[in-house]
XYZ file of C-alpha atoms in Angstrom:
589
model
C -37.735 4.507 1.564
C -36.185 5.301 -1.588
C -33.347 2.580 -2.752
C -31.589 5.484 -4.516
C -30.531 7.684 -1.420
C -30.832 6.578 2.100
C -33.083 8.454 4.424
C -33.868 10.258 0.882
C -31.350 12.403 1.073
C -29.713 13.520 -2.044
C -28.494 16.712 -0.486
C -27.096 16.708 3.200
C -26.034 19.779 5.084
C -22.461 18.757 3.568
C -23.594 19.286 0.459
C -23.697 15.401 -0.759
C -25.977 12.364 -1.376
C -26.176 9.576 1.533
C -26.112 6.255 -0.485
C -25.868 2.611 0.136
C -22.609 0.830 0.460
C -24.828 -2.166 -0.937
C -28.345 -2.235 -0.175
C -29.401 -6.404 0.412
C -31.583 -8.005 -1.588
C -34.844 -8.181 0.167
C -35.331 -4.916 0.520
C -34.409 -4.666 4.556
C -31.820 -1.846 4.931
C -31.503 -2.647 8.876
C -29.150 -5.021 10.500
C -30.257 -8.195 12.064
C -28.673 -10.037 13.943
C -28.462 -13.544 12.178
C -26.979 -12.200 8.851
C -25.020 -9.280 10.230
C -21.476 -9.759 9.782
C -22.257 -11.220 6.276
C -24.137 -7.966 5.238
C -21.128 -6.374 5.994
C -18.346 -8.245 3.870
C -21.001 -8.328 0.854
C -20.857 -4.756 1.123
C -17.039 -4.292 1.322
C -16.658 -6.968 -1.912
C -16.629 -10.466 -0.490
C -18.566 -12.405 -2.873
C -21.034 -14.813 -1.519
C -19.213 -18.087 -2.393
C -16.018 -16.270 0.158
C -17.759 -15.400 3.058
C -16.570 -18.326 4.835
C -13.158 -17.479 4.592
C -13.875 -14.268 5.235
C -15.636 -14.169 8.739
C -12.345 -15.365 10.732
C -9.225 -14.266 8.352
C -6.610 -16.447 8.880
C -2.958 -17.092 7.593
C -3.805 -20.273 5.707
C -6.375 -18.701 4.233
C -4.807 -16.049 2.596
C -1.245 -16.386 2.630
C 0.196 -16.680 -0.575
C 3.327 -19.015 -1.898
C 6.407 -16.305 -1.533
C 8.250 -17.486 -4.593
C 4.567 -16.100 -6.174
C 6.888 -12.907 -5.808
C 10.023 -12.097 -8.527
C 13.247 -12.436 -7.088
C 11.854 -13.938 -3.413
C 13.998 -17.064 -3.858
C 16.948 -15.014 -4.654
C 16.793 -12.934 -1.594
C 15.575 -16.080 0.537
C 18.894 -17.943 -0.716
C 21.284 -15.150 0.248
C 20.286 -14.416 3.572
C 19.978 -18.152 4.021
C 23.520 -18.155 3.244
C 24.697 -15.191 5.613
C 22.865 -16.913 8.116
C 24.865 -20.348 7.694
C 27.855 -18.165 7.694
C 27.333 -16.161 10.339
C 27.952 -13.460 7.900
C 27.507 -9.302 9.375
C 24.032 -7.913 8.137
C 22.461 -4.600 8.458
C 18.765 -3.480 8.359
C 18.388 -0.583 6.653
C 14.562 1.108 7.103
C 12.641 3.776 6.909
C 11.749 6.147 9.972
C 8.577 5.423 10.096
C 6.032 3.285 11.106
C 6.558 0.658 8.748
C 9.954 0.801 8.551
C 10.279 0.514 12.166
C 8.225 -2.544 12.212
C 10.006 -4.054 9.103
C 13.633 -3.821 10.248
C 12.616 -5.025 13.692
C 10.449 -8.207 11.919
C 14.170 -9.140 10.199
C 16.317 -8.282 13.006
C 14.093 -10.099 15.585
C 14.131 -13.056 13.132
C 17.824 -13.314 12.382
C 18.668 -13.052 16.532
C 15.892 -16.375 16.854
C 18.516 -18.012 13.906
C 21.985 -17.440 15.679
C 23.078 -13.830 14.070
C 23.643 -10.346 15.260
C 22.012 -7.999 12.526
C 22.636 -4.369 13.253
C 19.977 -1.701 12.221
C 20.651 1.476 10.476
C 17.788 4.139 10.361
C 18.787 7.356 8.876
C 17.892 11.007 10.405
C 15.256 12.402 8.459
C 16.778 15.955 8.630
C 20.116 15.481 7.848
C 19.792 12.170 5.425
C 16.237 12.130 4.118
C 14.382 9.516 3.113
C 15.931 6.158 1.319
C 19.164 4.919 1.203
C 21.952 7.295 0.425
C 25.067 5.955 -1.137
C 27.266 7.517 1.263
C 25.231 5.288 3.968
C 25.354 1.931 2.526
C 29.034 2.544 1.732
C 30.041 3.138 5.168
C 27.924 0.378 6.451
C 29.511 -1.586 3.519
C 33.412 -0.400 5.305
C 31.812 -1.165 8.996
C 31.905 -4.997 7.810
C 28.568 -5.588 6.651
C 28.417 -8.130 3.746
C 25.077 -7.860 3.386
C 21.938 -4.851 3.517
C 18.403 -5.563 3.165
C 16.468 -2.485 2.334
C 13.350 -2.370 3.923
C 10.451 -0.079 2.705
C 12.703 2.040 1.099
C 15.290 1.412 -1.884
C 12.893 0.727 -5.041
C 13.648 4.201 -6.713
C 17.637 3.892 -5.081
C 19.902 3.775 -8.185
C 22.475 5.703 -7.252
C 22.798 4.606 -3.738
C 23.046 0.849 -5.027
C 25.429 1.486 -7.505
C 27.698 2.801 -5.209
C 26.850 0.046 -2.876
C 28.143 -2.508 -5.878
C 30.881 -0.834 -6.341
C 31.790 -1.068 -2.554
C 31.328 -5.176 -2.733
C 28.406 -5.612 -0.527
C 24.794 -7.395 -1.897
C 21.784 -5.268 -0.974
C 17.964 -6.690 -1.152
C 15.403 -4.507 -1.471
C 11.866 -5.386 0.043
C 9.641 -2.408 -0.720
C 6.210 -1.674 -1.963
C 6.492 1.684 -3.452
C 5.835 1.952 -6.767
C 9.010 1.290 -9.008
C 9.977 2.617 -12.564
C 10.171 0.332 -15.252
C 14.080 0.187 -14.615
C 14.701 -1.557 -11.526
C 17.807 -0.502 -9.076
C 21.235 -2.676 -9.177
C 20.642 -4.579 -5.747
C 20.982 -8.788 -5.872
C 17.312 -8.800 -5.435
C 14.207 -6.293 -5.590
C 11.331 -7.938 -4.119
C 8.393 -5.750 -4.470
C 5.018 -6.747 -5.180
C 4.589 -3.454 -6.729
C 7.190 -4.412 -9.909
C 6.108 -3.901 -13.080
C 7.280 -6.889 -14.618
C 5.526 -8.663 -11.527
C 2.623 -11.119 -12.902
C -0.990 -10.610 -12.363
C -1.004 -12.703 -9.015
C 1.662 -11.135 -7.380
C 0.716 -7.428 -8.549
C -2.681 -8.763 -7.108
C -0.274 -8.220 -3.458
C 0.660 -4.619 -4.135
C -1.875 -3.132 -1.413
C 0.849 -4.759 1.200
C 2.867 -3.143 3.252
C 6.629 -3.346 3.464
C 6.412 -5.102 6.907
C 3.981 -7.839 5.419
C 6.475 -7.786 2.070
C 9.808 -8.987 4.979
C 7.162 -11.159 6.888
C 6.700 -12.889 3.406
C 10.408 -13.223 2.807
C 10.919 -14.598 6.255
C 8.326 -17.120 5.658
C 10.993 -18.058 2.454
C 13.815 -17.650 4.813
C 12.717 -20.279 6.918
C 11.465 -23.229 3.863
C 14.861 -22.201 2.556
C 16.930 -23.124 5.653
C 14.113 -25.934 6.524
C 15.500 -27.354 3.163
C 18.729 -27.279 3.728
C 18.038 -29.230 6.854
C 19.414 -26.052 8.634
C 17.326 -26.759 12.093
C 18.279 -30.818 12.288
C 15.990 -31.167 14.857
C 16.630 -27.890 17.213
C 13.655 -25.421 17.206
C 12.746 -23.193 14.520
C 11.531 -19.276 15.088
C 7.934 -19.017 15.462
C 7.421 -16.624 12.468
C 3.604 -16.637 13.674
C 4.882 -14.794 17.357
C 5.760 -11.659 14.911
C 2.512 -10.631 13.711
C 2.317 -8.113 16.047
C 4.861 -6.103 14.124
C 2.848 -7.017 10.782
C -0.802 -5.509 11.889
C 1.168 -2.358 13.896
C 2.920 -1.135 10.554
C 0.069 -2.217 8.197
C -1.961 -0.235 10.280
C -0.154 2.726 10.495
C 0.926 3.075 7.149
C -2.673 2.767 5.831
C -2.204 0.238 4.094
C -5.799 -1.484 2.582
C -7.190 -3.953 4.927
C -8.349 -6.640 2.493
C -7.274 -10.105 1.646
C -4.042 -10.949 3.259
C -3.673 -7.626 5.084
C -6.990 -8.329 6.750
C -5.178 -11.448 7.833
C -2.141 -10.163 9.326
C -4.071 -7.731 11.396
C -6.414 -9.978 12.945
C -3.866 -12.398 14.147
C -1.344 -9.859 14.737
C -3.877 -8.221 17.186
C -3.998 -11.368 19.167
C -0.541 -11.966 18.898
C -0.125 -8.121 20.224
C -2.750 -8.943 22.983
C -0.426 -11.410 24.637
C 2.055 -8.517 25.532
C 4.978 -10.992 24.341
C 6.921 -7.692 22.495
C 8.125 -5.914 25.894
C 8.704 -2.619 23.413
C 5.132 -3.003 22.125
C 3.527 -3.659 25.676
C 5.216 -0.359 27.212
C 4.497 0.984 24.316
C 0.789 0.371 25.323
C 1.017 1.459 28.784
C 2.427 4.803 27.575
C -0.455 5.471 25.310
C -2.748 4.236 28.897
C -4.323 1.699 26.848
C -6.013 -0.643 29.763
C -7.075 -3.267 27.502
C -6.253 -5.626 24.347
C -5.269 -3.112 21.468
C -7.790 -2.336 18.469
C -6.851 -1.707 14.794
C -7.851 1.635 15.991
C -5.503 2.053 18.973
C -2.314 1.029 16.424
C -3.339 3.680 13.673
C -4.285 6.383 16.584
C -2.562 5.422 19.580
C 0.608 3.430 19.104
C 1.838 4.251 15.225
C 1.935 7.756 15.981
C 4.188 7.063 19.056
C 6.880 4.972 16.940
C 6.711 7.849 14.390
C 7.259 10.546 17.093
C 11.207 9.168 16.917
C 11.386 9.657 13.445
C 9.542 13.215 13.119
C 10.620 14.781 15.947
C 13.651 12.547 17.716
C 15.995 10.055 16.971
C 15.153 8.133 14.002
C 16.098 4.529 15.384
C 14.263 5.094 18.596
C 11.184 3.306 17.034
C 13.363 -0.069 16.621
C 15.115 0.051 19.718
C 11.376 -0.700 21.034
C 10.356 -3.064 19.387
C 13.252 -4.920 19.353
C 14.433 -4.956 22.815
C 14.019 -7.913 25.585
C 14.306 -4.913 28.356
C 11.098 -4.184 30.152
C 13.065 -1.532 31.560
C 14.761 -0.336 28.493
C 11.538 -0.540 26.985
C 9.459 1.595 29.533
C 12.255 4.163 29.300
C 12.035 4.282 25.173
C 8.286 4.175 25.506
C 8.227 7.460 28.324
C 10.418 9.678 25.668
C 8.231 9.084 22.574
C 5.419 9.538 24.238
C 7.069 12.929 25.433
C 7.674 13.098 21.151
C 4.598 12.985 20.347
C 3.331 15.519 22.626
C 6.029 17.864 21.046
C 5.132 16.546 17.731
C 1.566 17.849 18.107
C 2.429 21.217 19.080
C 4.352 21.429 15.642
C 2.312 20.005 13.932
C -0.812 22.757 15.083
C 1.050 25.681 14.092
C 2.288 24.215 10.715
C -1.238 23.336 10.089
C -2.577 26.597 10.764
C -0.091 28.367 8.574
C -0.588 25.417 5.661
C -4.223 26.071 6.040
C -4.058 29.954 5.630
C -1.963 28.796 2.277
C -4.378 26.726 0.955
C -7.789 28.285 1.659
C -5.999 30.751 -1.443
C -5.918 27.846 -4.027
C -9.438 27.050 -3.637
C -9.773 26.618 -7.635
C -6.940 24.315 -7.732
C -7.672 20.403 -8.260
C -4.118 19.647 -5.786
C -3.393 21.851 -2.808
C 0.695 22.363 -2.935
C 1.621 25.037 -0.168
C 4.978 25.449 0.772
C 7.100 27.471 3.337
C 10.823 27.789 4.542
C 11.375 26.800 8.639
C 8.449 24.361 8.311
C 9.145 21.099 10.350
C 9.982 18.546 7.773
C 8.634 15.636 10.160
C 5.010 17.077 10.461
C 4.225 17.533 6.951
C 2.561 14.315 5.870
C 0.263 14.367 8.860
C -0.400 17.924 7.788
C -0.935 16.933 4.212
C -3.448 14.464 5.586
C -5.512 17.235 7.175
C -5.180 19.616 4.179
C -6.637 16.506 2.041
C -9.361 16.054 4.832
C -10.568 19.409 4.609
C -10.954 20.064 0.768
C -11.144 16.475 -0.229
C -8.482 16.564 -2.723
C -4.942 15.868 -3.497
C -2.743 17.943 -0.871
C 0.990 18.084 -0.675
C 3.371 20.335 1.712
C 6.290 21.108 1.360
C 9.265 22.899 4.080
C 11.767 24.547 2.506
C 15.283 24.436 4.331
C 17.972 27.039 4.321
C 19.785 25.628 1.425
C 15.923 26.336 -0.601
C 15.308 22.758 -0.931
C 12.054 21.638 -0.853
C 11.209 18.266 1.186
C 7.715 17.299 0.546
C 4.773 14.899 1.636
C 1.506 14.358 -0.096
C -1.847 12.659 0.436
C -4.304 11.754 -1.764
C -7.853 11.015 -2.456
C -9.473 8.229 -3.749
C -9.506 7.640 -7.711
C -5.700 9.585 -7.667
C -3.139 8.230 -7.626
C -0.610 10.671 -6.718
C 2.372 8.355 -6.619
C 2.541 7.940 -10.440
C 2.404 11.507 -10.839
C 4.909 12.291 -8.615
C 6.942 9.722 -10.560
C 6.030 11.026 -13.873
C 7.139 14.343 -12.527
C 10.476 12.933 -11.620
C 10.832 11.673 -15.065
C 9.757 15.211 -16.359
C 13.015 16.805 -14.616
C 10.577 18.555 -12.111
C 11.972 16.910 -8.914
C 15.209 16.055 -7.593
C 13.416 12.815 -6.465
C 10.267 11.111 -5.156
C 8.613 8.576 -5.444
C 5.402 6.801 -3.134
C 2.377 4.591 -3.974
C -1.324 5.811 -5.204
C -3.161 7.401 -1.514
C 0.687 9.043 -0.391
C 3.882 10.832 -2.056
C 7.186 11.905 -1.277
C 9.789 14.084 -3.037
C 12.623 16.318 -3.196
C 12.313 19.775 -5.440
C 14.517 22.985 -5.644
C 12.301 26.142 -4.152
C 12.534 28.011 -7.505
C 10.298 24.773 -9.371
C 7.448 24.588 -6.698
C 5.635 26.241 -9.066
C 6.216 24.468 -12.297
C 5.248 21.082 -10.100
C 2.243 22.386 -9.102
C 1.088 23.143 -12.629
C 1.959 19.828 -13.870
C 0.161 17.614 -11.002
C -2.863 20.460 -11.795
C -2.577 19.084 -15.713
C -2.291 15.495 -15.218
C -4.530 15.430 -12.148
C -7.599 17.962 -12.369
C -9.496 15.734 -14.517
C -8.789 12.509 -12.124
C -9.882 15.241 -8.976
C -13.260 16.025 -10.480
C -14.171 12.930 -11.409
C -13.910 11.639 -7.850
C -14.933 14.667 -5.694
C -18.416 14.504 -8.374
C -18.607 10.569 -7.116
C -18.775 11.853 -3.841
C -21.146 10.420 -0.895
C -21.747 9.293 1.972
C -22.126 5.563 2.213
C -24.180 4.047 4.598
C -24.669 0.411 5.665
C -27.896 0.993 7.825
C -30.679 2.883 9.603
C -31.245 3.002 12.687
C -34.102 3.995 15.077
C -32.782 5.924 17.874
C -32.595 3.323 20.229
C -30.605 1.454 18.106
C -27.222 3.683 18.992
C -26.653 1.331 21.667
C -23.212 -0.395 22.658
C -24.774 -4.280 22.174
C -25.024 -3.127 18.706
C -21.122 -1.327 18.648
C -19.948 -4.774 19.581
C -21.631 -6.846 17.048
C -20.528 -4.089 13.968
C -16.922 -5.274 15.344
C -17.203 -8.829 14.459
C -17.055 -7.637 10.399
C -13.344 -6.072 11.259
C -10.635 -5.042 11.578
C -11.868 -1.727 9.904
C -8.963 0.421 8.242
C -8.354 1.904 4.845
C -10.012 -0.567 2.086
C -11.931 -1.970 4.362
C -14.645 0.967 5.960
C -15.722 0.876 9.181
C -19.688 0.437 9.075
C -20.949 4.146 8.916
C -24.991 4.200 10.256
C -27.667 6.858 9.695
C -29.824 7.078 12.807
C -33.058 9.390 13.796
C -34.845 11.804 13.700
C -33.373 13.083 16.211
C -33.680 17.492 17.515
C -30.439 18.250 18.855
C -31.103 19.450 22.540
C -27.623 20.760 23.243
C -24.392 21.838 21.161
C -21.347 22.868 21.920
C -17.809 23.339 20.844
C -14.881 21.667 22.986
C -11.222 21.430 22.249
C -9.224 22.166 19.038
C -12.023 23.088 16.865
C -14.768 19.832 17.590
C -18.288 19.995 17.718
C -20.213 18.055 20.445
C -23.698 17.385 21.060
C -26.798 15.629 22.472
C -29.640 14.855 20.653
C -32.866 13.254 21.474
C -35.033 11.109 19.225
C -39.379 11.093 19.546
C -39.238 7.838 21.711
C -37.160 10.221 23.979
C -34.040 7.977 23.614
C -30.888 10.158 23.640
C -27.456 10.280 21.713
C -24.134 11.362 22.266
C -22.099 12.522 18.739
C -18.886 14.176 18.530
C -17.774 15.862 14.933
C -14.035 16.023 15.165
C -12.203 19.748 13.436
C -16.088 20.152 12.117
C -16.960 22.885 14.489
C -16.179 25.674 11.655
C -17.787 23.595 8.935
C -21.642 24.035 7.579
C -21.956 21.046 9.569
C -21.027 22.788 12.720
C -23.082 25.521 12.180
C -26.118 23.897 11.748
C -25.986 22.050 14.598
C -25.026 25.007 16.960
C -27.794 26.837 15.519
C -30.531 23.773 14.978
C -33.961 24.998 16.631
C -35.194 23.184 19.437
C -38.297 21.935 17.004
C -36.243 20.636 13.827
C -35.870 16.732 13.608
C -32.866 15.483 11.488
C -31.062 12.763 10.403
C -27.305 12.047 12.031
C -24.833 10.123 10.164
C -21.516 8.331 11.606
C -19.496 5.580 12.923
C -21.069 4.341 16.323
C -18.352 3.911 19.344
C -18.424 2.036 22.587
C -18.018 4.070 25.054
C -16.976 2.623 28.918
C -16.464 6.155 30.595
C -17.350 6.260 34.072
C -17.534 2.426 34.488
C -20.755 2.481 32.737
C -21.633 0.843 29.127
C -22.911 3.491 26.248
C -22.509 4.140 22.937
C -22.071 7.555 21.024
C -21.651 8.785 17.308
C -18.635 10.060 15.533
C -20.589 12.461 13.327
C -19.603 12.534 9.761
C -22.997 14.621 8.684
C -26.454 15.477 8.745
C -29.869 15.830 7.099
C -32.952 17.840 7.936
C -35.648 15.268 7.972
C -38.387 17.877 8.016
């Protein structure tokens, strides 16, 4: 077997090379069992010498000193003293996922210490995104003293100037990429600063929710040292985890190092069903067992998002930060009801956005744009716009006034969120801002063109370059028998799996496909049997249309091929199997 291409296939039916994520050493490009798990963090990175503290990611292995971070202290100091003082203090986040998860990670933490904190999410249709100035002023004349900013304020100049001028301190604990002039709040604590230093900046793949966990960790050293507790008992920071892996999750944030960490401990924190929000949360999404990384980017994250996209913005805190099992089973019920309505608008912007885009197939960045487009679907439909052409896609839904609120998603090797900066800078936008894999922004109707021609400029070069590197990477080939769900469970002990961090993706065959079919919203289904009669189950989600999906509906009975995918446990019916989430395919004859 050639080391070059696995299976030796330089061209699949996709069109692209099937390559090793890192072949081993000796040759063997199977699993076994003994050295398993260690094949697979050698092949995300982990050198050999931090394997150990790889296998089982823990806290104390990876968590980093918080004053590591610029103005940490700072921030620690002041809420230590509004805590002392009993002082009012509002949570201001983001509508999403990881805003949710932030604010309720502070609020949750300042009720343990004695205070009150109120939380203030803003509607995305009739505020938008960030702090406005008119916000954090009337929160400023509603008797708050202090407002901590959570994934959202780095690019808020304005807003804090206004906020200054009204007498109240506002900390900022972000991870969006910032400009190399810094907003007027007491403290900006961002691992994503420019002037941060080389360890810190080594942080900036956090996100916001494990930016707050980090300042509650200084929170609590800072009121440990001023003897704050004498003796009483101090908040178990460690219990909030939960909230950490759900928003890192969700907002794809890269699963390495210390994120790694906060998942796997959050998901056994989250297991315990201690967060009455999170745990009718979970019986809403009719999740019968322990959550998986999976469940909170598929399952739960698009629930708390529902309430922001669809609903009422603060919907998503109110869960997670209520004591109410019954309060909580009510809030769970209606955004699960959101997020049934959310996917019906979402289809029919996506089908509209797709018409749009299949017209710009020679551009490097897919920008389509309409007017009466739902402004809280767009960055899943970005997502799928990206997933289809593998590039740079952005959407945009123009309101009646003709402004244009945006979303964007990126590929790998582009990093969109400095070009949506730069394009700030360049007068382009009224504003935006994001981080390198997702964008957003603000831009008049009448300069949707002039935007997309500058993100074609500075980006076309950065597109080719990475859609050229493109392949499939495999970690391993299996014999048909190998698809098996002994083998699902032992490919889990290398996770949690997320962005940064791959989920092992398998060749397996030959196989002849005995039946195909297509089922639901475009997704291609089949059974295929390998020469030792052994036989498969593989589903090819929205692939049904693709060259992929054709081949396999029209594969002759007496053509073996190659499948390629992520292998699944499957306990349907009681009974134990394993199928594959088919990615693509190669003729092996």
């Amino acid at each position: 077997m050639s080391p070059s291409f696995v299976c030796g296939v330089s061209r699949s039916i996709l069109g692209q090379p099937w390559r090793w994520r890192a072949a081993p050493a000796d040759g063997d490009f199977g699993f076994s069992p003994d050295d398993l798990v260690d094949q697979l963090l050698l092949g995300r990175g982990v050198s050999r010498d931090e394997l150990e503290r790889h296998r089982q990611p823990t806290l104390r292995a990876f968590m980093p000193d918080p004053s590591l971070f610029r103005d940490m202290d700072k921030a620690a100091e002041r809420l230590a003293d509004a805590v002392e003082a009993r002082e009012p203090v509002t949570i201001f986040g983001d509508y999403d996922v990881d805003g949710a998860t932030s604010a309720a990670l502070l609020i949750r933490l300042l009720r343990g210490l004695g205070c009150a904190p109120q939380a203030y999410i803003p509607d995305r249709l009739m505020e938008g995104y960030g702090p406005s100035g008119e916000a954090l002023v009337r929160i400023a004349a509603g008797g708050a003293r202090l407002i901590v900013t959570v994934d959202c304020g780095a690019q808020a100049f304005e807003a804090l100037d206004m906020a200054r001028a009204a007498g109240v301190d506002v900390i900022v604990v972000d991870h969006h990429k910032c400009s190399s002039r810094l907003p007027s709040g007491l403290a900006i604590v961002n691992p994503n600063r420019l002037d941060e230093d080389e360890q810190a900046a080594a942080h900036g793949h956090l996100a916001a929710v494990g930016v707050a966990f980090l300042l509650g960790a200084a929170l609590l050293r800072t009121l440990r040292g001023r003897n704050f507790f004498r003796g009483g008992e101090e908040p178990r920071l460690i219990e909030l985890l939960d909230l950490v892996a759900l928003g890192t999750v969700a907002d794809v944030a890269q699963l390495k190092g210390l994120n790694r960490a906060f998942v796997t401990q959050g998901l056994k924190v989250m297991a315990r069903r201690g967060n009455a929000g999170l745990a009718a949360l979970a019986d809403a999404a009719r999740l019968g067992r322990a959550p998986t990384a999976t469940d909170l980017g598929f399952a739960l994250g698009p629930r708390i998002n529902a309430g922001g996209r669809v609903g009422k913005s603060d919907l998503g805190v109110r869960l997670l930060t209520t004591d109410d099992p019954v309060q909580a089973e009510s809030i769970a019920a209606e955004l699960d009801r959101l997020n049934e309505e959310r996917r019906a608008i979402e289809l029919a912007v996506c089908e509209a956005a797709e018409v749009l885009g299949a017209a710009q197939a020679n551009r490097a960045v897919t920008l389509v744009s309409a007017p009466g487009w739902h402004p809280g679907v767009i960055g899943i439909v970005a997502s799928r716009l990206k997933e289809k052409w593998h590039k740079p896609a952005i959407v945009v839904a123009i309101d009646g006034d003709g402004v244009g609120k945006g979303s964007g998603r990126s590929i790998g090797g582009v990093d969109l969120g400095a070009a949506v900066l730069a394009a700030k800078d360049r007068g382009l936008l009224v504003a935006g801002g994001g981080h390198a894999m997702a964008a957003g922004l603000t831009v008049a109707a009448g300069g949707i063109e002039a935007l997309a021609d500058f993100l074609e400029e500075r980006l076309a070069a950065d597109v080719t370059r990475s859609r050229e590197d493109r392949a499939l990477v495999l970690d391993a080939v299996l014999a048909p028998g190998g698809v098996c769900p002994d083998l699902c469970d032992a490919l889990d002990a290398g996770g949690p799996y997320g962005a940064g961090w791959p989920a092992p993706r398998v060749a397996a065959g030959p196989f002849a496909v005995m039946k195909a079919d297509i089922v639901g919203n475009g997704h291609l289904r089949l059974v295929a049997a390998g020469d030792d009669g052994r036989r498969v189950k593989a589903i090819a989600f929205r692939m049904a249309e693709s060259a992929l999906g054709e081949a396999m509906l029209a594969a002759p009975p007496h053509r073996r091929l190659w499948l390629a995918g992520r292998m699944k446990r499957d306990e349907y019916g009681g009974r134990a199997s394993a199928e594959l989430h088919l990615e693509d395919a190669a003729w092996a004859d």
